[in-house]
XYZ file of C-alpha atoms in Angstrom:
336
model
C -0.037 0.098 -0.117
C 1.055 3.701 -0.658
C 1.264 6.219 2.134
C -1.631 8.527 2.298
C -1.311 12.450 2.316
C -3.936 14.716 3.519
C -3.931 18.531 2.330
C -5.878 20.464 4.769
C -7.880 23.529 4.133
C -7.503 23.682 0.367
C -10.095 26.163 0.189
C -9.419 27.104 -3.497
C -8.923 23.450 -4.649
C -5.470 24.606 -5.977
C -2.945 22.160 -4.197
C -3.088 19.450 -6.991
C -2.276 22.155 -9.769
C -0.148 24.529 -7.623
C 2.894 22.149 -7.587
C 4.171 19.059 -9.535
C 3.231 16.037 -7.160
C 4.705 13.514 -9.492
C 8.235 12.937 -7.791
C 6.159 11.331 -5.002
C 3.058 9.700 -6.762
C 4.690 6.346 -6.641
C 4.809 6.195 -2.885
C 1.861 8.679 -1.766
C -1.873 8.781 -2.393
C -2.476 12.659 -2.072
C -6.118 13.712 -0.895
C -7.165 17.298 -0.619
C -9.801 18.701 1.653
C -11.580 21.959 0.352
C -13.231 22.281 3.732
C -12.156 23.295 7.223
C -12.472 20.928 10.058
C -13.723 23.094 12.875
C -13.261 20.609 15.845
C -10.646 18.462 17.062
C -12.983 15.546 16.829
C -13.548 16.223 13.190
C -10.100 16.671 12.358
C -9.204 13.497 14.273
C -11.624 11.624 12.363
C -10.898 13.220 8.991
C -6.796 12.247 9.510
C -7.189 8.628 11.194
C -6.241 6.943 8.099
C -3.371 9.324 6.917
C 0.463 9.038 7.246
C 1.062 12.459 6.074
C -0.574 15.867 6.763
C 0.199 19.086 4.893
C -1.367 22.237 6.734
C -1.207 25.903 5.544
C 0.349 28.416 7.960
C -1.478 28.327 11.277
C -4.954 27.516 9.854
C -5.126 24.258 12.049
C -3.741 23.687 15.546
C -1.907 20.388 16.180
C -2.032 20.371 20.129
C -0.821 17.142 22.078
C -4.441 15.842 22.269
C -4.728 15.493 18.600
C -1.392 14.009 18.042
C -2.293 11.350 20.430
C -5.495 10.521 18.428
C -3.285 10.088 15.304
C -1.121 7.224 15.781
C -0.591 6.756 12.017
C 0.589 10.118 11.519
C 4.268 10.057 10.773
C 5.077 13.541 8.688
C 3.501 16.922 9.255
C 4.319 19.638 6.703
C 3.591 23.084 7.510
C 3.992 25.982 5.210
C 6.436 28.811 6.663
C 9.294 28.127 8.755
C 7.535 29.060 12.172
C 4.546 27.776 13.501
C 2.810 28.618 16.847
C -0.032 26.206 16.891
C 1.933 22.963 16.604
C 2.872 21.219 19.936
C 6.591 20.187 18.693
C 7.335 18.005 22.013
C 4.186 16.182 21.510
C 5.150 15.628 18.049
C 8.366 14.212 19.096
C 6.709 11.974 21.563
C 4.533 10.541 19.045
C 7.123 10.121 16.419
C 6.069 12.725 14.167
C 8.522 14.834 12.155
C 7.469 18.258 11.399
C 9.102 20.175 8.305
C 8.278 23.429 6.832
C 8.624 25.554 3.732
C 9.895 28.995 2.634
C 7.397 31.805 2.798
C 7.541 35.154 0.900
C 7.100 38.420 2.728
C 5.789 40.158 -0.587
C 2.149 38.956 -0.530
C 1.325 40.164 2.838
C 3.141 43.540 2.286
C 1.148 44.112 -1.005
C -2.343 43.122 0.708
C -1.506 45.547 3.546
C -1.238 48.244 0.755
C -4.651 47.082 -0.826
C -6.456 47.357 2.348
C -4.920 50.790 3.246
C -5.478 52.176 -0.280
C -9.015 50.801 -0.255
C -9.844 52.437 3.428
C -8.157 55.773 2.327
C -9.976 56.234 -1.060
C -13.320 54.440 -0.039
C -12.996 51.949 -2.846
C -15.448 49.644 -1.722
C -18.493 51.764 -0.797
C -17.527 54.166 -3.985
C -17.412 50.881 -6.145
C -20.523 49.399 -4.785
C -22.507 52.553 -5.213
C -21.719 52.998 -8.920
C -22.600 49.348 -9.660
C -25.840 49.631 -7.637
C -26.874 53.146 -8.974
C -26.025 54.879 -5.603
C -24.725 58.243 -5.127
C -22.189 59.638 -7.534
C -19.370 60.348 -4.962
C -20.285 59.844 -1.243
C -16.967 59.885 0.241
C -13.944 62.338 0.526
C -10.563 60.300 0.348
C -7.753 60.472 2.793
C -4.526 61.729 1.574
C -1.204 59.620 1.824
C 1.260 62.195 0.804
C 2.784 64.093 3.689
C 0.685 61.997 6.187
C 2.497 59.773 8.773
C 2.662 56.098 8.612
C 3.438 54.329 11.761
C 4.470 50.922 11.679
C 4.422 48.531 14.604
C 7.301 46.068 13.707
C 10.041 46.782 10.948
C 10.883 43.177 10.131
C 10.806 41.738 6.530
C 7.120 42.836 5.724
C 7.324 46.024 7.627
C 10.408 47.185 5.808
C 8.538 46.381 2.617
C 5.502 48.408 3.747
C 7.811 51.249 4.691
C 9.560 51.398 1.181
C 6.060 51.784 -0.512
C 4.934 54.582 1.948
C 8.117 56.585 1.391
C 7.630 56.154 -2.183
C 4.124 57.641 -1.843
C 5.842 60.716 0.062
C 4.609 59.595 3.509
C 6.547 60.449 6.783
C 7.247 56.882 8.075
C 8.211 56.055 11.349
C 8.179 52.674 13.327
C 8.361 51.342 16.753
C 8.893 47.986 18.452
C 10.515 46.870 21.670
C 13.604 45.535 19.999
C 13.738 48.124 17.138
C 17.485 49.821 16.905
C 18.208 53.115 15.535
C 20.200 51.114 12.848
C 17.808 49.164 11.619
C 15.373 52.198 11.056
C 18.247 54.043 9.372
C 18.774 51.033 7.086
C 15.178 50.917 6.057
C 15.152 55.068 5.979
C 12.378 55.516 8.336
C 12.312 57.346 11.632
C 12.368 55.728 15.258
C 9.286 56.495 17.326
C 10.306 57.256 20.709
C 7.524 55.123 22.149
C 4.460 53.045 20.905
C 2.212 55.754 22.461
C 3.849 58.497 20.482
C 3.733 56.512 17.387
C -0.010 55.830 17.910
C -0.776 59.676 18.937
C 0.842 61.137 15.664
C 0.317 58.484 13.094
C -2.492 59.065 10.145
C -2.101 55.176 9.355
C -0.766 52.691 11.739
C 0.066 49.195 10.459
C 0.893 46.127 12.479
C 3.971 43.883 11.482
C 4.849 42.157 14.686
C 5.149 38.410 15.342
C 2.649 37.235 18.125
C 4.459 36.412 21.250
C 3.417 36.897 25.018
C 4.975 40.194 24.744
C 2.770 41.444 21.744
C -0.257 39.451 22.571
C -2.905 42.537 23.155
C -0.541 45.108 22.423
C -3.027 47.491 21.065
C -6.268 47.440 23.314
C -8.718 50.123 24.274
C -6.031 52.308 26.029
C -3.809 52.293 22.707
C -6.872 52.886 20.208
C -7.967 55.712 22.440
C -4.502 57.444 21.574
C -5.252 57.548 17.977
C -6.611 60.241 16.158
C -10.387 59.872 15.173
C -9.087 60.595 11.394
C -6.570 57.720 11.554
C -6.808 54.227 10.326
C -5.481 50.812 11.759
C -4.327 48.019 9.343
C -3.673 44.583 10.892
C -2.452 41.882 8.529
C -0.271 40.245 11.134
C -1.953 38.408 14.012
C -5.292 39.083 15.258
C -4.385 38.819 18.995
C -1.947 41.564 18.756
C -4.781 43.863 18.716
C -7.652 43.414 21.077
C -10.669 42.447 19.078
C -13.306 43.615 21.366
C -11.638 47.038 21.733
C -11.408 47.362 17.905
C -14.999 46.427 17.363
C -16.049 48.883 19.846
C -13.572 51.722 18.448
C -15.063 51.056 15.018
C -18.695 51.366 16.272
C -18.132 54.545 18.188
C -15.974 56.198 15.459
C -13.059 56.486 17.818
C -11.056 55.834 14.719
C -11.881 56.341 11.039
C -11.455 53.009 10.095
C -9.648 49.493 9.945
C -8.324 47.279 7.428
C -7.932 43.488 8.882
C -7.042 40.309 7.497
C -6.797 38.216 10.649
C -9.449 37.313 13.225
C -9.475 35.512 16.622
C -11.511 32.591 15.147
C -10.924 31.448 11.496
C -12.753 30.927 9.282
C -14.907 33.624 10.643
C -18.195 32.562 12.082
C -21.372 34.091 10.186
C -22.496 35.791 13.357
C -18.932 37.284 14.336
C -19.393 41.092 15.055
C -16.363 41.828 12.719
C -18.912 40.876 9.871
C -21.000 43.715 10.661
C -18.690 46.189 11.978
C -19.058 49.827 10.427
C -15.782 51.289 9.248
C -14.167 48.013 8.368
C -12.665 46.775 5.320
C -11.648 43.088 5.864
C -10.382 40.196 4.020
C -10.496 36.385 5.016
C -6.676 35.960 5.863
C -5.597 36.510 2.210
C -2.066 37.987 3.242
C -0.152 34.821 2.105
C -2.554 33.714 -0.502
C -0.882 34.233 -3.997
C 0.007 32.040 -6.834
C 3.861 32.422 -6.004
C 3.524 31.735 -2.297
C 1.129 28.536 -3.052
C 3.671 27.301 -5.726
C 6.304 27.593 -3.005
C 4.306 25.990 -0.266
C 3.080 22.893 -2.289
C 6.063 22.499 -4.128
C 8.356 22.513 -1.163
C 5.953 20.155 0.742
C 6.571 17.713 -2.314
C 10.284 18.196 -1.545
C 9.755 17.566 2.106
C 7.838 14.524 1.526
C 10.382 13.066 -0.824
C 13.174 13.896 1.417
C 11.417 12.266 4.211
C 10.990 9.195 2.456
C 14.638 9.160 1.596
C 15.278 8.993 5.185
C 16.867 12.943 5.036
C 14.262 15.284 6.301
C 14.849 18.776 5.020
C 13.520 22.123 6.411
C 13.100 20.245 10.058
C 11.077 22.438 12.509
C 10.700 19.907 15.302
C 9.402 16.623 16.173
C 10.909 13.477 15.344
C 14.081 13.138 13.407
C 15.284 9.738 13.985
C 15.793 7.373 11.144
C 13.918 4.404 12.429
C 10.595 6.411 11.862
C 11.682 7.411 8.433
C 12.712 3.725 7.660
C 9.245 2.754 8.822
C 7.637 5.116 6.305
C 9.907 4.189 3.464
C 8.824 0.520 4.040
C 5.163 1.420 4.043
C 5.634 3.528 0.696
C 7.346 0.388 -0.956
C 4.690 -2.117 -0.219
């Protein structure tokens, strides 16, 4: 029998065509799941007969309790080289190898600007009104040139966003707890004296921080209260960095002019989630990394990871079990 590989959350049903799976076709049967398994029970039942699972980013959590229910699972491939929802210690205990893939910072930076520009110029309400016979011009756009763009985080994505802001003629400043003057100078932006100063003085605030204990809830009601009522917040990073309840409240009261959000506390977003009906909100369903080039990388390197694992030499190892005994077992199963 061949090994069985489950591709999870293939919402667009493109996994089979985004990459060439033929290098593992003799050893592995690949099954794509276009729907999301919303509970651990559903996921455990779906994966019970699979030896390999491929998961995109952090869409699906793999806690210790799930690994315990999947004795057949041998290899977990997660797109990207960092994943906070996989219990690596549990993977090791249960003999599961976890490998990753490369991921480009370009798509989320581009989506950040799509949201920012869409908000600033009222693209969605104006386009909707035009198509439905509504008013001809009902909004007054916010200018970018000469306005301040405040970046919470200046890593790869934040740096790309900064360069575009500079090209628009914006005054770009950045802040994070570990941000240095040298890094700010390298990108060509100002270094805000504090988070509070950045929030108080920026016309647009964009979040580009990794989620950690220190950044969880970094922007809450008090921080949103520091922002100008004419300012906009963009978050394409992680939902938990911005207090979701506080943001919904700020949008309803008009404490800020609007928000562009691509990440949520629950994904996929329930139909009755308050974010779906919040005013002043431009929201997308976590599209930051969803691009043709990134998918080609994710699935193409997933194939490489599977092939390397079957050959006994896992690549892009993230954690879990890396010993040859488990790999030998996989290779034996594949050859039957």
